[in-house]
Each structure stands twice: as C-alpha cells, then as structure tokens.
Amino acid sequence: MEISTLAAYHCLAFVWYFFVAYSITHVRTEERPSEVFLYGGQWKYLTVLNLVLQAVFYGVSFLADVLRLIKNLRCAKCVISSRDLLFSVLAFPVSTFVAISFWTLYTYNRELVYPKSLDGVIPLWLNHAMHTAVLPFAVLEILATPHRYPAKKKGLVLLGFVSFLYISWVLWIYSVTGEWVYPLFASFNPAGLAAFFAGSLVIIILFYNFGEFLNRMIWGQSKFCF
C-alpha cells in the first residue's frame, strides 16, 4: 500500500476510534443503569481501555506515515518502532481478545458481560463498534503494512505485565466496592477466579502468537522499509 494511502487509512482509523471512545465516555449520567459506571467509571472496562489503546496506536501510525512522507527517516524509524511494539504486544492481541471473548460470553449468557439494561443506554451501532469492528480493524492492519515483532520473551513479558496491571485494577475495584467489574466473576470462588484469569492470559498469549504468525506469513521476516 502506498504511504499516502496508508496515511489516509490510519488517519481515518484514528478519527473513528477517537469518536467511538468519546461516544462511550460521554454517555449521559442520568441514563446509566445503577449497577454500572460507578467506581472507576467506564475506565474499569477492558473494552473502553481498548478503544483508547487503538486510538493511540492509529495516532502513532499516522504520525509515522507523515514522517515517512516528509522524508524525516530518523524520526520515522523511532516512531515506527513504537508503532510496531504497540501493535504486536497490545493492539492486536487485546482487540482480538475483546471481540472473541465478549461475543462468546454474550452468546452463552449476556448478563455475565453486557446486562440487558445497557440496551437502552448504548446504541446497537456503538456496541458493535466496541466489540465487533475492533477485530476486522486489527486484521486489516496486518494486511496493510508489515510490523516488526519484538523478541518473543520481551513481547510476552510486556503483555503479561499489562495483563497483570488490568487484573490488579479489577481486584482493587472489588476490594473498594465489593462489586465485580463483570457479573461473571461473581460466579467463581477464589481458586476458580484465579484459574479464569490464568486461562484468559493463556488465550491472549495465543492471540499474540497468532498475530505474529499472520504477520510472518504475509510479510516474511525482512520486508521492512522506511
């Protein structure tokens, strides 16, 4: 894909994610169900944090494209390194995890992750923007441009650290409020919850490896240009 075309795509993706993140974080207070959006607000939900992550990623990607267009290769290399690290370690595995885990649990029992009371608050298009569109966007990014993945150990350590931070945030909210971020967690005893978190970490690591596999199959190991 031509750099100018790629820049236009990344700019549009950034605007889209910024708009979606703005929309969900500005749901009118009086319309919010009492059981959600309390302590931690929308920032306790992985879905919302992922929207911010994607907006940051596409913003960095657009900046990298602009630097390449104006031939500022020294700065471009630095920004591209940041872009690739963001995509490989976080943007792809988290968006894939959000989409697949949400719709799997939603199909099984929506009350575990997305109570019916939210239907009157969050429009259908916004639900799909947060939980559906993130996956094709992630796959399209792999098809659009190659990304350099970090050493496996470094990538997995960073992904594990970020996962640990989010789990700690969830547990902190429970310790303060006595309520779980997602109703699903209330159905587990401590051992079961630990197993669930461990299983989720394994799944997101699988998505990390899958993204690396797709990137390698499409682009190989050496097709990185500035």
C-alpha positions as CSV (number, residue, x, y, z in Angstrom):
1,M,0.0,0.0,0.0
2,E,1.3,3.5,-0.9
3,I,2.4,5.6,2.1
4,S,-0.1,8.3,1.2
5,T,-2.9,5.8,1.1
6,L,-1.7,4.2,4.4
7,A,-1.6,7.7,6.0
8,A,-5.2,8.4,5.0
9,Y,-6.3,5.0,6.3
10,H,-4.5,5.4,9.6
11,C,-5.9,9.0,10.0
12,L,-9.5,7.8,9.4
13,A,-9.0,4.9,11.8
14,F,-7.7,7.3,14.5
15,V,-10.7,9.6,14.0
16,W,-13.0,6.6,14.2
17,Y,-11.6,5.3,17.4
18,F,-11.4,8.7,18.9
19,F,-15.1,9.2,18.1
20,V,-16.1,5.8,19.5
21,A,-14.1,6.4,22.7
22,Y,-15.6,9.8,23.0
23,S,-19.1,8.4,22.5
24,I,-18.9,5.8,25.2
25,T,-17.2,8.0,27.7
26,H,-19.9,10.7,27.3
27,V,-23.0,8.5,27.9
28,R,-25.4,10.8,29.8
29,T,-25.1,10.2,33.5
30,E,-28.9,10.2,34.1
31,E,-29.3,7.3,31.6
32,R,-26.7,5.0,33.2
33,P,-28.1,1.9,35.0
34,S,-27.3,1.9,38.7
35,E,-25.2,-1.3,38.5
36,V,-22.7,0.0,36.0
37,F,-20.4,3.0,35.6
38,L,-19.9,3.5,39.3
39,Y,-16.4,3.4,40.9
40,G,-13.8,3.6,38.1
41,G,-16.4,4.7,35.6
42,Q,-16.0,3.4,32.1
43,W,-12.3,3.0,32.7
44,K,-12.8,-0.3,34.5
45,Y,-13.9,-2.0,31.3
46,L,-11.3,-3.6,29.1
47,T,-13.5,-2.7,26.1
48,V,-13.2,1.0,26.8
49,L,-9.5,0.8,27.6
50,N,-9.0,-1.0,24.3
51,L,-10.7,1.9,22.4
52,V,-8.2,4.3,23.9
53,L,-5.4,1.9,23.1
54,Q,-6.5,1.6,19.4
55,A,-6.8,5.4,19.1
56,V,-3.3,5.9,20.4
57,F,-2.0,3.2,18.1
58,Y,-3.5,4.6,15.0
59,G,-2.4,8.1,16.0
60,V,1.2,6.9,16.3
61,S,0.8,5.0,13.0
62,F,-0.5,8.2,11.2
63,L,2.5,10.1,12.7
64,A,4.9,7.5,11.3
65,D,3.3,7.8,7.9
66,V,3.6,11.6,7.9
67,L,7.2,11.4,8.8
68,R,7.9,9.0,6.0
69,L,6.1,11.2,3.6
70,I,8.2,14.2,4.5
71,K,11.4,12.0,4.4
72,N,12.3,12.5,8.1
73,L,13.6,9.0,8.3
74,R,15.5,9.4,11.6
75,C,12.3,10.3,13.5
76,A,10.3,7.9,11.4
77,K,12.3,4.9,12.5
78,C,11.8,5.7,16.2
79,V,8.1,6.2,15.8
80,I,7.7,3.1,13.7
81,S,9.5,1.1,16.4
82,S,6.9,2.4,18.9
83,R,4.1,1.7,16.5
84,D,5.2,-1.9,15.9
85,L,5.6,-2.5,19.7
86,L,2.1,-1.2,20.4
87,F,0.6,-3.3,17.7
88,S,2.3,-6.5,18.3
89,V,2.1,-6.6,22.2
90,L,-1.2,-4.8,22.8
91,A,-3.3,-3.5,19.9
92,F,-3.7,-6.9,18.0
93,P,-4.0,-9.4,20.9
94,V,-6.2,-7.1,23.1
95,S,-8.6,-6.2,20.3
96,T,-8.8,-9.9,19.3
97,F,-9.4,-11.0,22.9
98,V,-12.1,-8.3,23.4
99,A,-14.1,-9.3,20.3
100,I,-13.9,-13.1,20.7
101,S,-14.3,-13.3,24.5
102,F,-17.2,-10.8,24.5
103,W,-19.3,-12.5,21.8
104,T,-18.5,-15.9,23.2
105,L,-19.8,-15.0,26.7
106,Y,-22.6,-12.8,25.2
107,T,-23.9,-15.8,23.3
108,Y,-23.7,-18.1,26.3
109,N,-25.3,-15.6,28.7
110,R,-25.2,-11.9,28.0
111,E,-26.0,-11.0,31.6
112,L,-22.5,-12.1,32.5
113,V,-20.8,-9.4,30.5
114,Y,-23.4,-7.0,29.0
115,P,-26.6,-6.7,31.0
116,K,-29.8,-6.1,29.0
117,S,-30.2,-2.9,30.9
118,L,-27.4,-1.4,28.7
119,D,-29.5,-1.8,25.6
120,G,-31.4,1.4,26.5
121,V,-28.1,3.3,27.1
122,I,-25.7,2.1,24.5
123,P,-26.9,2.1,20.9
124,L,-26.5,-1.1,18.9
125,W,-24.0,0.6,16.5
126,L,-21.8,1.6,19.4
127,N,-21.9,-1.9,20.9
128,H,-20.7,-3.3,17.5
129,A,-18.1,-0.5,17.2
130,M,-16.6,-1.5,20.6
131,H,-16.9,-5.3,20.4
132,T,-17.1,-6.3,16.7
133,A,-15.3,-3.8,14.5
134,V,-12.1,-4.0,16.5
135,L,-11.3,-7.4,15.1
136,P,-11.5,-6.7,11.4
137,F,-9.6,-3.4,12.0
138,A,-6.8,-5.4,13.6
139,V,-6.7,-8.0,10.8
140,L,-6.8,-5.2,8.2
141,E,-3.8,-3.5,9.8
142,I,-1.7,-6.7,9.4
143,L,-2.8,-6.9,5.7
144,A,-2.0,-3.2,5.2
145,T,1.5,-2.9,6.5
146,P,4.3,-5.1,8.0
147,H,5.2,-4.9,11.7
148,R,8.4,-5.9,13.3
149,Y,7.7,-8.0,16.4
150,P,10.0,-7.8,19.4
151,A,11.9,-10.8,20.7
152,K,9.4,-13.4,22.0
153,K,10.5,-13.1,25.6
154,K,10.3,-9.3,25.6
155,G,6.9,-9.3,23.9
156,L,5.3,-11.9,26.3
157,V,6.8,-10.2,29.4
158,L,5.3,-6.8,28.3
159,L,1.9,-8.4,27.5
160,G,1.9,-10.3,30.8
161,F,2.8,-7.1,32.7
162,V,-0.1,-5.2,31.2
163,S,-2.4,-8.1,31.8
164,F,-1.3,-8.1,35.5
165,L,-2.0,-4.4,35.8
166,Y,-5.5,-4.8,34.5
167,I,-6.2,-7.7,36.7
168,S,-4.9,-5.7,39.7
169,W,-7.2,-2.8,38.7
170,V,-10.2,-5.2,38.6
171,L,-9.3,-6.7,42.1
172,W,-8.8,-3.2,43.5
173,I,-12.2,-2.1,42.4
174,Y,-13.7,-5.2,44.0
175,S,-11.8,-4.5,47.3
176,V,-13.2,-1.0,47.4
177,T,-16.8,-1.5,46.2
178,G,-17.5,-5.2,46.9
179,E,-18.8,-5.4,43.3
180,W,-17.1,-7.1,40.4
181,V,-16.5,-5.3,37.1
182,Y,-18.2,-8.1,35.3
183,P,-21.0,-10.1,36.8
184,L,-19.3,-13.3,35.5
185,F,-16.6,-13.0,38.2
186,A,-19.1,-13.4,41.0
187,S,-19.8,-17.0,39.9
188,F,-16.3,-18.1,40.8
189,N,-14.7,-19.0,44.1
190,P,-11.1,-17.6,44.6
191,A,-9.5,-20.7,43.0
192,G,-11.9,-20.6,40.1
193,L,-11.3,-16.9,39.6
194,A,-7.5,-17.4,39.6
195,A,-8.0,-20.2,37.0
196,F,-10.1,-17.9,34.9
197,F,-7.5,-15.2,34.9
198,A,-4.8,-17.7,34.1
199,G,-6.8,-19.1,31.3
200,S,-7.5,-15.6,29.9
201,L,-3.8,-14.9,30.0
202,V,-3.1,-18.1,28.0
203,I,-5.7,-17.1,25.4
204,I,-4.4,-13.6,24.9
205,I,-0.9,-15.0,24.6
206,L,-2.2,-17.4,21.9
207,F,-3.6,-14.3,20.1
208,Y,-0.2,-12.6,20.3
209,N,1.4,-15.6,18.7
210,F,-1.4,-15.8,16.1
211,G,-0.8,-12.1,15.1
212,E,3.0,-12.8,14.8
213,F,2.2,-15.9,12.7
214,L,-0.1,-13.9,10.3
215,N,2.4,-11.1,10.1
216,R,5.2,-13.5,9.2
217,M,3.1,-15.5,6.7
218,I,2.0,-12.3,4.8
219,W,5.2,-10.2,5.0
220,G,8.0,-12.6,5.9
221,Q,10.8,-11.6,8.2
222,S,12.7,-9.0,6.1
223,K,10.2,-6.7,4.3
224,F,10.6,-3.7,6.5
225,C,11.3,-0.4,4.7
226,F,11.3,3.3,5.6
